[in-house]
Amino acid sequence: MTSMQRRRDVIGGLIVMTVGTGFLTVGSDLDMGSSFRMGPGYFPNVLSVVMIALGLAISGLALRCPKGESGSTPLPWRGLLLIIGAAVFFGFAVRGLGLAPVLLGVVLASAWASRYAAVRTSVSLAAGVAAFCTFLFIQMLGLPLPLTGPWLSLEHGSPLASVLASAELPAVSGPALSK
Amino acid sequence: MLRKKSTFIAAAAVVASVFASPVLAQTYPNKTIRLLVPYAAGGGTDAIARVVAQGITAQLGQQVVVENNGSAGGNLATQQAAKSDPDGYTMLMANQGPMVVNPHLFKNVKIDPLTAFDPVTLIAEAPLVVVVPENSHITSVKQLVEEAAKAPGKMTYGSAGNGSASHLATLLLAETANLDMVHAPYKGAGPAITDLLGGRLDFMVTTIPSVFGFIDSGKLKPLAVTTSHRTKRLPDLPTIAESGWPNYQAAAWYGFAVPKGTPPEIIKTLRDATVAAINSPEVVPRLAIEGAEPVGNTPEEFAAFMKQESARWAEVIKKAGIGLD
Amino acid sequence: MELLGDLGLGFATALSPFNLLYCFIGVALGTAVGVLPGLGPIATIAMLLPITFGLPPVSSLIMLAGIYYGAQYGGSTTAILINLPGESSSVVTAIDGYQMAKKGRAGPALATAALGSFFAGTVATVLLAIAAPPLAEVALEFGPAEYFSLMVLGLVASVALASGSLLKAFTMIVMGLLLGLVGSDVETGTQRFTFDMPEMADGLNFVALSMGVFGLGEILRNLEHEHTRSVMVKHVSGLMLSKADLKRIAGPVLRGTGLGSVLGILPGGGAMLASFAAYSMEKRLSSNRAEFGKGAIEGVAAPESANNAGAQTSFIPMLTLGIPSNPVMALMIGAMIIQGITPGPNVVTDEPELFWGMIASMWVGNLLLVLLNLPLIGLWIRMLTIPYHLLFPAIIAFCCIGAFSVNNSTFDVFMMALFGLVGYALIKLDFEPAPLLLGFVLGPMLEENLRRAMLLSRGDATVFVTQPLSLGLLLVSLGLLTAVLLPNIRSKREEAFSE
């Protein structure tokens, strides 16, 4: 076992223990019942304890191994942020912006997670994916999502319309296009 | 939903809608209407929703699109409908579970369905049926009750889930006849029926389409229906009321509701279209397959009906102590 | 000879130009949604249900069935090419299939999946034609005690999936079991680990979990080693199976088909159980044991045959009893009801055209799928040569839509994002995600059936050993567990002694 593996397993075991403890804590107020009439808390609590034990075993076994040189790989922060962010953005904005614009955003954002990203290819990829998906999911399959959403509509009362309206009025505080 | 309007926008919207509403009513409907169904696609409620939606589409000349969301016992779809704009373009399939049962069952129902919606009409009522396995020696509800009373805590029944129509109808019977029985809830009627067919459960109260095939082939014996009158689908079957408990009455029912504040003209348009649809020659036989009979009452009648149902089931749930957190 | 007449009627129905067209539309659409990450047959069938209104009942059911088993074919394509199982039944295929693709053997892997599935589909269809009603009776013998024992067997089998540390595999299963418990408790309705969010009341979503852990997690890992990923696709070797390959897959395909046909009949995850039971079995039996987890062709052949056989035989309880064995079958029953057909034992006699037409169409559909998929392999392989930095943003877009489409819920998309982080952490910490997903699927069924069995037996725990079927399954589990643990303990000891 190399030192990196050792460190990794110690951390892994600790995380497993934390997850087990978390489930045990949240599930502590569930009714255990008895072995013969198990309550909703029986299974979760037993499994949480097993989980903690497994975490202990993983860390313990790793600690027993001799120490070696240490080393670590850096986390790909840009990728993590952009890709997880792209998914979160989708969830957040798909109903408001509609499928086509939100997909443009998702593809563009995630494309930038790659070191090979280039503006022209990213934009055409985003346009292609958005066009294909809106055709397939909205036209063919009837997924209940708008092509472009209410945030982009110019009807009365919609946020965009309000932004446009408020731009003409003085004394309006705060951005209307909130969240 | 995710939108948070500032007071200014809200005020602007009110002003806009005041001016807009007469125009809106005249041209209503001029775009697709969304029908939120608080049950998964493919079930009995979904089938009725789709059939009626098609009927309304034909009446109004605008597409009625069914959107299923059965999550959280239908509470999510109900919440979503309640928060939608009251412009007649969002309807809710309003039935028993989400409207009058869940608020008493779940602690985390965030809205009061009886005040968050304007009722449109009660579409249909469908009976549930009491069934026992083929080789059961029980032949009537009376005998079922007697046997259950003789051995408290012994007789087992399945249901489509905690707080489902099937569970509640059985609870009501248990309360009416003062019985103590073992409840085995399942995820939906299907797996419960499997165990009933295998003889591992003593009886079950469930919807007619879920067991009609088995009744027809003799694999399950029907004992009675739960409504106050017999059903056309199984005309020889007595009601529980006839069998000795005249006050017993339970049904699965289906209705339409719209978010509170929908203009009355729009509600009227929707109601008229629905009533015409459910009495049309295309829809009536489809409802009959579900064992459902069209109702089509007024919004006021539907409101009163739901209020009464809500009070009734609240008591059953409270007595049985099955309220959930 | 009655059977021949019935089959004749079936093929006459299935081969009518109109039905053939809908069968083709079904399998083509199924393949398409199966290939697209995230979108599965359940969401597709639910979305297409209204369209089937206007079709004759037989055509609409033939089309819906085609989507279902077409998606099984397509799903394995995604699992093999980009390590993204959209269905629980292709989780196992991803293990060795993706490794094969990494070694430039995506062609043989895809061909194995297609041919294995076709063979399995053919056998299962024959089984369906000759023995559907008696087999359905077997399904009725399965009560909660039997299911519990079957789930135990499934869990033991999933330990055997691990190619790395057994301890870590076991940890992943337990974590999967715990995640599977999130949501309403079936017996009491109590909300567990839902933090009062109604979105969590029905539990975490499999697609969100799988897309997050496998899809996003894998993409993040690949971005770490972007240079190595682009090298890997350059040496794609032969598209077809060699003679040696064929020899290696014959046994696994046969055994997988057998196992899948049997387990598929059982309502509740039979096909999924079949795929990894078949994998575990091959891993024990194969002479190439060491290659499993590193691109063994048997590791693709066995689960793919098993899940396709299982997918076909899962129609048995639906067609002969009207009992849905999985959510897709529940939708099919819904489609029948909408069409005015009462599902149940009488379908065979009342609607012979529908019953036999569907059976015949399954074979026709499987044939169409092979004809459709074999030429497509070349295309899929070429897809691998698309630079990864153009591929993965599209995968993310599809994952988002897929996660959303299951419940029309943005909550599931957030969940997917969260599980993307979890998946990446698991990869970094060297935990395998496959056992996690299997634990997640099995957990709720294990608990539900254990508690229901105890409830119906009035707290008598001997029910698991007094029922012959249940006892048999438990004994098999015990045997398998010993087989998994013994060599491990022995090798650990040897390791310890050698130090």
PDB file of N, CA, C and O in Angstrom, chain B residues 41-42 50 54 68 70-72 108 110 154 156 162 183 185-187 194-195 200 212-214 216-217 219 233 286 289-290 324-325, chain C residues 50 53 137 140-144 186-191 196 198 201-202 321 323 331 334 337-338 340 342 345-346 448 452 455 458:
ATOM      1  N   ALA B  41     -48.409   8.337 -14.086  1.00  0.00           N
ATOM      2  CA  ALA B  41     -49.010   7.964 -15.354  1.00  0.00           C
ATOM      3  C   ALA B  41     -49.321   6.472 -15.351  1.00  0.00           C
ATOM      4  O   ALA B  41     -48.584   5.680 -14.781  1.00  0.00           O
ATOM      5  N   GLY B  42     -50.430   6.102 -15.964  1.00  0.00           N
ATOM      6  CA  GLY B  42     -50.742   4.685 -16.120  1.00  0.00           C
ATOM      7  C   GLY B  42     -51.715   4.142 -15.098  1.00  0.00           C
ATOM      8  O   GLY B  42     -52.197   3.036 -15.245  1.00  0.00           O
ATOM      9  N   ARG B  50     -56.970  11.469 -18.540  1.00  0.00           N
ATOM     10  CA  ARG B  50     -56.641  11.559 -19.959  1.00  0.00           C
ATOM     11  C   ARG B  50     -57.885  11.477 -20.840  1.00  0.00           C
ATOM     12  O   ARG B  50     -58.009  12.196 -21.833  1.00  0.00           O
ATOM     13  N   GLN B  54     -59.221  14.620 -23.083  1.00  0.00           N
ATOM     14  CA  GLN B  54     -59.452  14.544 -24.518  1.00  0.00           C
ATOM     15  C   GLN B  54     -60.838  15.077 -24.876  1.00  0.00           C
ATOM     16  O   GLN B  54     -61.013  15.790 -25.860  1.00  0.00           O
ATOM     17  N   ASN B  68     -48.339  14.509 -15.198  1.00  0.00           N
ATOM     18  CA  ASN B  68     -48.413  13.658 -14.006  1.00  0.00           C
ATOM     19  C   ASN B  68     -47.314  14.008 -13.023  1.00  0.00           C
ATOM     20  O   ASN B  68     -46.186  14.246 -13.408  1.00  0.00           O
ATOM     21  N   GLY B  70     -46.876  12.147  -9.275  1.00  0.00           N
ATOM     22  CA  GLY B  70     -47.435  11.403  -8.154  1.00  0.00           C
ATOM     23  C   GLY B  70     -46.592  11.497  -6.894  1.00  0.00           C
ATOM     24  O   GLY B  70     -46.873  10.827  -5.913  1.00  0.00           O
ATOM     25  N   SER B  71     -45.553  12.353  -6.917  1.00  0.00           N
ATOM     26  CA  SER B  71     -44.650  12.402  -5.770  1.00  0.00           C
ATOM     27  C   SER B  71     -45.369  12.853  -4.514  1.00  0.00           C
ATOM     28  O   SER B  71     -46.295  13.645  -4.571  1.00  0.00           O
ATOM     29  N   ALA B  72     -44.892  12.338  -3.403  1.00  0.00           N
ATOM     30  CA  ALA B  72     -45.350  12.737  -2.074  1.00  0.00           C
ATOM     31  C   ALA B  72     -46.866  12.625  -1.956  1.00  0.00           C
ATOM     32  O   ALA B  72     -47.536  13.543  -1.507  1.00  0.00           O
ATOM     33  N   ASN B 108     -46.653  17.678   6.739  1.00  0.00           N
ATOM     34  CA  ASN B 108     -45.974  18.695   5.936  1.00  0.00           C
ATOM     35  C   ASN B 108     -46.754  19.155   4.699  1.00  0.00           C
ATOM     36  O   ASN B 108     -46.178  19.617   3.742  1.00  0.00           O
ATOM     37  N   LYS B 110     -48.380  21.834   2.902  1.00  0.00           N
ATOM     38  CA  LYS B 110     -48.164  23.261   3.153  1.00  0.00           C
ATOM     39  C   LYS B 110     -49.362  24.135   2.793  1.00  0.00           C
ATOM     40  O   LYS B 110     -49.370  25.323   3.024  1.00  0.00           O
ATOM     41  N   LYS B 154     -56.397 -10.991  13.994  1.00  0.00           N
ATOM     42  CA  LYS B 154     -55.940 -12.153  13.223  1.00  0.00           C
ATOM     43  C   LYS B 154     -56.123 -11.941  11.716  1.00  0.00           C
ATOM     44  O   LYS B 154     -55.260 -12.292  10.924  1.00  0.00           O
ATOM     45  N   THR B 156     -56.080 -10.522   8.102  1.00  0.00           N
ATOM     46  CA  THR B 156     -55.176  -9.575   7.446  1.00  0.00           C
ATOM     47  C   THR B 156     -55.804  -9.009   6.174  1.00  0.00           C
ATOM     48  O   THR B 156     -56.525  -9.711   5.472  1.00  0.00           O
ATOM     49  N   ASN B 162     -50.474   3.245   2.796  1.00  0.00           N
ATOM     50  CA  ASN B 162     -51.021   3.938   3.939  1.00  0.00           C
ATOM     51  C   ASN B 162     -51.818   5.158   3.503  1.00  0.00           C
ATOM     52  O   ASN B 162     -51.296   6.013   2.816  1.00  0.00           O
ATOM     53  N   HIS B 183     -53.277  -4.651   9.119  1.00  0.00           N
ATOM     54  CA  HIS B 183     -53.161  -3.964   7.837  1.00  0.00           C
ATOM     55  C   HIS B 183     -51.778  -4.181   7.240  1.00  0.00           C
ATOM     56  O   HIS B 183     -50.770  -3.915   7.888  1.00  0.00           O
ATOM     57  N   PRO B 185     -49.754  -2.724   4.250  1.00  0.00           N
ATOM     58  CA  PRO B 185     -49.728  -1.776   3.125  1.00  0.00           C
ATOM     59  C   PRO B 185     -48.697  -2.194   2.078  1.00  0.00           C
ATOM     60  O   PRO B 185     -47.670  -2.778   2.406  1.00  0.00           O
ATOM     61  N   TYR B 186     -48.983  -1.904   0.829  1.00  0.00           N
ATOM     62  CA  TYR B 186     -48.069  -2.198  -0.275  1.00  0.00           C
ATOM     63  C   TYR B 186     -47.829  -0.918  -1.057  1.00  0.00           C
ATOM     64  O   TYR B 186     -48.512   0.080  -0.841  1.00  0.00           O
ATOM     65  N   LYS B 187     -46.892  -0.983  -1.985  1.00  0.00           N
ATOM     66  CA  LYS B 187     -46.675   0.158  -2.876  1.00  0.00           C
ATOM     67  C   LYS B 187     -47.580  -0.020  -4.077  1.00  0.00           C
ATOM     68  O   LYS B 187     -47.189  -0.611  -5.082  1.00  0.00           O
ATOM     69  N   THR B 194     -51.235  -9.523  -5.777  1.00  0.00           N
ATOM     70  CA  THR B 194     -50.455 -10.753  -5.920  1.00  0.00           C
ATOM     71  C   THR B 194     -50.519 -11.580  -4.642  1.00  0.00           C
ATOM     72  O   THR B 194     -50.726 -12.798  -4.684  1.00  0.00           O
ATOM     73  N   ASP B 195     -50.318 -10.937  -3.502  1.00  0.00           N
ATOM     74  CA  ASP B 195     -50.360 -11.682  -2.244  1.00  0.00           C
ATOM     75  C   ASP B 195     -51.770 -12.157  -1.910  1.00  0.00           C
ATOM     76  O   ASP B 195     -51.957 -13.179  -1.255  1.00  0.00           O
ATOM     77  N   ARG B 200     -52.065 -15.186   0.751  1.00  0.00           N
ATOM     78  CA  ARG B 200     -51.330 -14.739   1.924  1.00  0.00           C
ATOM     79  C   ARG B 200     -52.039 -13.608   2.652  1.00  0.00           C
ATOM     80  O   ARG B 200     -51.648 -13.243   3.754  1.00  0.00           O
ATOM     81  N   PHE B 212     -60.863  -6.514 -11.798  1.00  0.00           N
ATOM     82  CA  PHE B 212     -61.982  -7.001 -12.613  1.00  0.00           C
ATOM     83  C   PHE B 212     -61.620  -8.281 -13.361  1.00  0.00           C
ATOM     84  O   PHE B 212     -62.407  -9.226 -13.417  1.00  0.00           O
ATOM     85  N   GLY B 213     -60.418  -8.328 -13.916  1.00  0.00           N
ATOM     86  CA  GLY B 213     -59.971  -9.517 -14.645  1.00  0.00           C
ATOM     87  C   GLY B 213     -60.008 -10.768 -13.779  1.00  0.00           C
ATOM     88  O   GLY B 213     -60.354 -11.853 -14.243  1.00  0.00           O
ATOM     89  N   PHE B 214     -59.647 -10.620 -12.526  1.00  0.00           N
ATOM     90  CA  PHE B 214     -59.615 -11.775 -11.624  1.00  0.00           C
ATOM     91  C   PHE B 214     -61.011 -12.182 -11.185  1.00  0.00           C
ATOM     92  O   PHE B 214     -61.285 -13.349 -10.943  1.00  0.00           O
ATOM     93  N   ASP B 216     -63.626 -11.768 -13.056  1.00  0.00           N
ATOM     94  CA  ASP B 216     -64.160 -12.352 -14.273  1.00  0.00           C
ATOM     95  C   ASP B 216     -63.706 -13.799 -14.446  1.00  0.00           C
ATOM     96  O   ASP B 216     -64.466 -14.659 -14.866  1.00  0.00           O
ATOM     97  N   SER B 217     -62.445 -14.067 -14.105  1.00  0.00           N
ATOM     98  CA  SER B 217     -61.912 -15.411 -14.309  1.00  0.00           C
ATOM     99  C   SER B 217     -62.097 -16.290 -13.074  1.00  0.00           C
ATOM    100  O   SER B 217     -61.682 -17.435 -13.064  1.00  0.00           O
ATOM    101  N   LYS B 219     -60.679 -15.984 -10.125  1.00  0.00           N
ATOM    102  CA  LYS B 219     -59.532 -16.100  -9.222  1.00  0.00           C
ATOM    103  C   LYS B 219     -59.760 -15.351  -7.915  1.00  0.00           C
ATOM    104  O   LYS B 219     -59.128 -15.640  -6.915  1.00  0.00           O
ATOM    105  N   ARG B 233     -71.129  -2.047 -13.454  1.00  0.00           N
ATOM    106  CA  ARG B 233     -70.081  -2.976 -13.903  1.00  0.00           C
ATOM    107  C   ARG B 233     -70.286  -4.357 -13.296  1.00  0.00           C
ATOM    108  O   ARG B 233     -70.002  -5.360 -13.916  1.00  0.00           O
ATOM    109  N   ARG B 286     -65.733   4.775 -21.483  1.00  0.00           N
ATOM    110  CA  ARG B 286     -64.396   4.710 -20.893  1.00  0.00           C
ATOM    111  C   ARG B 286     -64.466   4.818 -19.378  1.00  0.00           C
ATOM    112  O   ARG B 286     -63.747   4.142 -18.653  1.00  0.00           O
ATOM    113  N   ILE B 289     -65.557   1.578 -17.778  1.00  0.00           N
ATOM    114  CA  ILE B 289     -64.514   0.575 -17.564  1.00  0.00           C
ATOM    115  C   ILE B 289     -63.910   0.734 -16.180  1.00  0.00           C
ATOM    116  O   ILE B 289     -63.601  -0.234 -15.490  1.00  0.00           O
ATOM    117  N   GLU B 290     -63.758   1.970 -15.754  1.00  0.00           N
ATOM    118  CA  GLU B 290     -63.239   2.235 -14.420  1.00  0.00           C
ATOM    119  C   GLU B 290     -64.291   1.951 -13.352  1.00  0.00           C
ATOM    120  O   GLU B 290     -64.042   2.135 -12.164  1.00  0.00           O
ATOM    121  N   LEU B 324     -49.604  10.794   9.904  1.00  0.00           N
ATOM    122  CA  LEU B 324     -48.160  10.655   9.678  1.00  0.00           C
ATOM    123  C   LEU B 324     -47.436  11.948   9.973  1.00  0.00           C
ATOM    124  O   LEU B 324     -48.030  13.005  10.022  1.00  0.00           O
ATOM    125  N   ASP B 325     -46.107  11.809  10.148  1.00  0.00           N
ATOM    126  CA  ASP B 325     -45.370  13.069  10.285  1.00  0.00           C
ATOM    127  C   ASP B 325     -44.827  13.507   8.953  1.00  0.00           C
ATOM    128  O   ASP B 325     -44.692  12.773   8.046  1.00  0.00           O
TER     129      ASP B 325
ATOM    130  N   PRO C  50     -50.304   9.362 -24.264  1.00  0.00           N
ATOM    131  CA  PRO C  50     -51.452  10.005 -24.925  1.00  0.00           C
ATOM    132  C   PRO C  50     -51.512   9.732 -26.427  1.00  0.00           C
ATOM    133  O   PRO C  50     -52.603   9.632 -26.988  1.00  0.00           O
ATOM    134  N   PHE C  53     -53.486   6.693 -27.620  1.00  0.00           N
ATOM    135  CA  PHE C  53     -54.953   6.788 -27.631  1.00  0.00           C
ATOM    136  C   PHE C  53     -55.545   6.464 -28.992  1.00  0.00           C
ATOM    137  O   PHE C  53     -56.491   5.722 -29.134  1.00  0.00           O
ATOM    138  N   GLU C 137     -48.178 -18.729 -12.503  1.00  0.00           N
ATOM    139  CA  GLU C 137     -48.597 -19.307 -11.229  1.00  0.00           C
ATOM    140  C   GLU C 137     -47.414 -19.367 -10.257  1.00  0.00           C
ATOM    141  O   GLU C 137     -47.577 -19.185  -9.056  1.00  0.00           O
ATOM    142  N   LEU C 140     -46.958 -16.311  -8.369  1.00  0.00           N
ATOM    143  CA  LEU C 140     -47.887 -16.132  -7.251  1.00  0.00           C
ATOM    144  C   LEU C 140     -47.396 -16.825  -5.982  1.00  0.00           C
ATOM    145  O   LEU C 140     -47.816 -16.479  -4.884  1.00  0.00           O
ATOM    146  N   GLU C 141     -46.525 -17.833  -6.150  1.00  0.00           N
ATOM    147  CA  GLU C 141     -45.998 -18.528  -4.971  1.00  0.00           C
ATOM    148  C   GLU C 141     -45.012 -17.658  -4.201  1.00  0.00           C
ATOM    149  O   GLU C 141     -44.650 -17.966  -3.080  1.00  0.00           O
ATOM    150  N   PHE C 142     -44.555 -16.597  -4.860  1.00  0.00           N
ATOM    151  CA  PHE C 142     -43.569 -15.744  -4.212  1.00  0.00           C
ATOM    152  C   PHE C 142     -44.228 -14.741  -3.280  1.00  0.00           C
ATOM    153  O   PHE C 142     -44.767 -13.731  -3.711  1.00  0.00           O
ATOM    154  N   GLY C 143     -44.174 -15.040  -1.999  1.00  0.00           N
ATOM    155  CA  GLY C 143     -44.693 -14.117  -0.992  1.00  0.00           C
ATOM    156  C   GLY C 143     -43.550 -13.308  -0.421  1.00  0.00           C
ATOM    157  O   GLY C 143     -42.416 -13.401  -0.890  1.00  0.00           O
ATOM    158  N   PRO C 144     -43.844 -12.500   0.590  1.00  0.00           N
ATOM    159  CA  PRO C 144     -42.800 -11.651   1.178  1.00  0.00           C
ATOM    160  C   PRO C 144     -41.589 -12.436   1.680  1.00  0.00           C
ATOM    161  O   PRO C 144     -40.457 -11.973   1.508  1.00  0.00           O
ATOM    162  N   VAL C 186     -42.980   2.278   3.900  1.00  0.00           N
ATOM    163  CA  VAL C 186     -44.209   1.713   3.331  1.00  0.00           C
ATOM    164  C   VAL C 186     -45.174   1.229   4.413  1.00  0.00           C
ATOM    165  O   VAL C 186     -46.382   1.400   4.322  1.00  0.00           O
ATOM    166  N   GLU C 187     -44.620   0.633   5.475  1.00  0.00           N
ATOM    167  CA  GLU C 187     -45.529   0.046   6.454  1.00  0.00           C
ATOM    168  C   GLU C 187     -46.252   1.085   7.300  1.00  0.00           C
ATOM    169  O   GLU C 187     -47.443   0.964   7.552  1.00  0.00           O
ATOM    170  N   THR C 188     -45.535   2.099   7.758  1.00  0.00           N
ATOM    171  CA  THR C 188     -46.181   3.062   8.645  1.00  0.00           C
ATOM    172  C   THR C 188     -46.393   4.420   7.984  1.00  0.00           C
ATOM    173  O   THR C 188     -47.121   5.244   8.507  1.00  0.00           O
ATOM    174  N   GLY C 189     -45.757   4.642   6.852  1.00  0.00           N
ATOM    175  CA  GLY C 189     -45.872   5.943   6.208  1.00  0.00           C
ATOM    176  C   GLY C 189     -44.982   6.999   6.828  1.00  0.00           C
ATOM    177  O   GLY C 189     -44.969   8.139   6.385  1.00  0.00           O
ATOM    178  N   THR C 190     -44.203   6.624   7.843  1.00  0.00           N
ATOM    179  CA  THR C 190     -43.303   7.583   8.488  1.00  0.00           C
ATOM    180  C   THR C 190     -42.292   8.116   7.470  1.00  0.00           C
ATOM    181  O   THR C 190     -41.762   7.359   6.664  1.00  0.00           O
ATOM    182  N   GLN C 191     -42.024   9.417   7.545  1.00  0.00           N
ATOM    183  CA  GLN C 191     -41.023  10.013   6.662  1.00  0.00           C
ATOM    184  C   GLN C 191     -39.648   9.794   7.267  1.00  0.00           C
ATOM    185  O   GLN C 191     -39.408  10.133   8.423  1.00  0.00           O
ATOM    186  N   ASP C 196     -38.321  16.888   5.887  1.00  0.00           N
ATOM    187  CA  ASP C 196     -39.592  17.576   5.693  1.00  0.00           C
ATOM    188  C   ASP C 196     -39.789  18.122   4.287  1.00  0.00           C
ATOM    189  O   ASP C 196     -40.606  18.995   4.056  1.00  0.00           O
ATOM    190  N   PRO C 198     -41.244  17.565   0.716  1.00  0.00           N
ATOM    191  CA  PRO C 198     -42.144  16.629   0.029  1.00  0.00           C
ATOM    192  C   PRO C 198     -41.483  15.982  -1.176  1.00  0.00           C
ATOM    193  O   PRO C 198     -41.839  14.864  -1.551  1.00  0.00           O
ATOM    194  N   ALA C 201     -40.258  12.604  -0.353  1.00  0.00           N
ATOM    195  CA  ALA C 201     -41.177  11.644   0.252  1.00  0.00           C
ATOM    196  C   ALA C 201     -41.184  10.301  -0.469  1.00  0.00           C
ATOM    197  O   ALA C 201     -41.437   9.274   0.145  1.00  0.00           O
ATOM    198  N   ASP C 202     -40.939  10.303  -1.761  1.00  0.00           N
ATOM    199  CA  ASP C 202     -40.930   9.038  -2.481  1.00  0.00           C
ATOM    200  C   ASP C 202     -39.524   8.482  -2.634  1.00  0.00           C
ATOM    201  O   ASP C 202     -39.277   7.604  -3.444  1.00  0.00           O
ATOM    202  N   LEU C 321     -51.638 -12.324 -15.946  1.00  0.00           N
ATOM    203  CA  LEU C 321     -52.349 -12.055 -14.700  1.00  0.00           C
ATOM    204  C   LEU C 321     -52.780 -10.598 -14.569  1.00  0.00           C
ATOM    205  O   LEU C 321     -53.614 -10.268 -13.739  1.00  0.00           O
ATOM    206  N   ILE C 323     -50.665  -8.405 -13.580  1.00  0.00           N
ATOM    207  CA  ILE C 323     -49.875  -7.892 -12.462  1.00  0.00           C
ATOM    208  C   ILE C 323     -48.620  -7.232 -13.017  1.00  0.00           C
ATOM    209  O   ILE C 323     -47.873  -7.841 -13.772  1.00  0.00           O
ATOM    210  N   LEU C 331     -47.259   0.872 -16.591  1.00  0.00           N
ATOM    211  CA  LEU C 331     -47.693   1.790 -17.640  1.00  0.00           C
ATOM    212  C   LEU C 331     -48.403   1.040 -18.763  1.00  0.00           C
ATOM    213  O   LEU C 331     -49.375   1.525 -19.341  1.00  0.00           O
ATOM    214  N   GLY C 334     -51.760   0.405 -17.739  1.00  0.00           N
ATOM    215  CA  GLY C 334     -52.507   1.646 -17.890  1.00  0.00           C
ATOM    216  C   GLY C 334     -52.948   1.852 -19.338  1.00  0.00           C
ATOM    217  O   GLY C 334     -54.089   2.205 -19.617  1.00  0.00           O
ATOM    218  N   ILE C 337     -55.833  -0.406 -20.138  1.00  0.00           N
ATOM    219  CA  ILE C 337     -57.095   0.053 -19.558  1.00  0.00           C
ATOM    220  C   ILE C 337     -57.656   1.213 -20.370  1.00  0.00           C
ATOM    221  O   ILE C 337     -58.843   1.261 -20.676  1.00  0.00           O
ATOM    222  N   ILE C 338     -56.748   2.131 -20.755  1.00  0.00           N
ATOM    223  CA  ILE C 338     -57.197   3.265 -21.558  1.00  0.00           C
ATOM    224  C   ILE C 338     -57.790   2.779 -22.875  1.00  0.00           C
ATOM    225  O   ILE C 338     -58.737   3.338 -23.406  1.00  0.00           O
ATOM    226  N   GLY C 340     -59.431   0.171 -23.241  1.00  0.00           N
ATOM    227  CA  GLY C 340     -60.656  -0.562 -22.994  1.00  0.00           C
ATOM    228  C   GLY C 340     -60.457  -2.061 -22.838  1.00  0.00           C
ATOM    229  O   GLY C 340     -61.403  -2.839 -22.964  1.00  0.00           O
ATOM    230  N   THR C 342     -59.444  -5.140 -20.306  1.00  0.00           N
ATOM    231  CA  THR C 342     -59.254  -5.410 -18.898  1.00  0.00           C
ATOM    232  C   THR C 342     -58.098  -6.365 -18.731  1.00  0.00           C
ATOM    233  O   THR C 342     -58.161  -7.509 -19.172  1.00  0.00           O
ATOM    234  N   PRO C 345     -56.291 -12.547 -16.157  1.00  0.00           N
ATOM    235  CA  PRO C 345     -56.099 -13.886 -16.727  1.00  0.00           C
ATOM    236  C   PRO C 345     -56.892 -14.110 -18.014  1.00  0.00           C
ATOM    237  O   PRO C 345     -56.590 -15.020 -18.764  1.00  0.00           O
ATOM    238  N   ASN C 346     -57.900 -13.288 -18.234  1.00  0.00           N
ATOM    239  CA  ASN C 346     -58.745 -13.552 -19.395  1.00  0.00           C
ATOM    240  C   ASN C 346     -58.238 -12.962 -20.701  1.00  0.00           C
ATOM    241  O   ASN C 346     -58.829 -13.184 -21.746  1.00  0.00           O
ATOM    242  N   GLU C 448     -38.839  -3.916   3.095  1.00  0.00           N
ATOM    243  CA  GLU C 448     -40.288  -4.012   2.962  1.00  0.00           C
ATOM    244  C   GLU C 448     -40.748  -5.458   3.106  1.00  0.00           C
ATOM    245  O   GLU C 448     -41.694  -5.757   3.835  1.00  0.00           O
ATOM    246  N   ARG C 452     -42.879  -7.140   6.049  1.00  0.00           N
ATOM    247  CA  ARG C 452     -44.196  -7.647   5.678  1.00  0.00           C
ATOM    248  C   ARG C 452     -44.306  -9.132   6.027  1.00  0.00           C
ATOM    249  O   ARG C 452     -45.338  -9.587   6.511  1.00  0.00           O
ATOM    250  N   LEU C 455     -44.891  -9.381   9.596  1.00  0.00           N
ATOM    251  CA  LEU C 455     -46.249  -8.920   9.912  1.00  0.00           C
ATOM    252  C   LEU C 455     -47.261 -10.021   9.622  1.00  0.00           C
ATOM    253  O   LEU C 455     -48.120 -10.336  10.435  1.00  0.00           O
ATOM    254  N   ARG C 458     -47.194 -12.987  11.881  1.00  0.00           N
ATOM    255  CA  ARG C 458     -47.397 -12.570  13.276  1.00  0.00           C
ATOM    256  C   ARG C 458     -46.118 -12.685  14.082  1.00  0.00           C
ATOM    257  O   ARG C 458     -46.097 -13.232  15.178  1.00  0.00           O
TER     258      ARG C 458
END
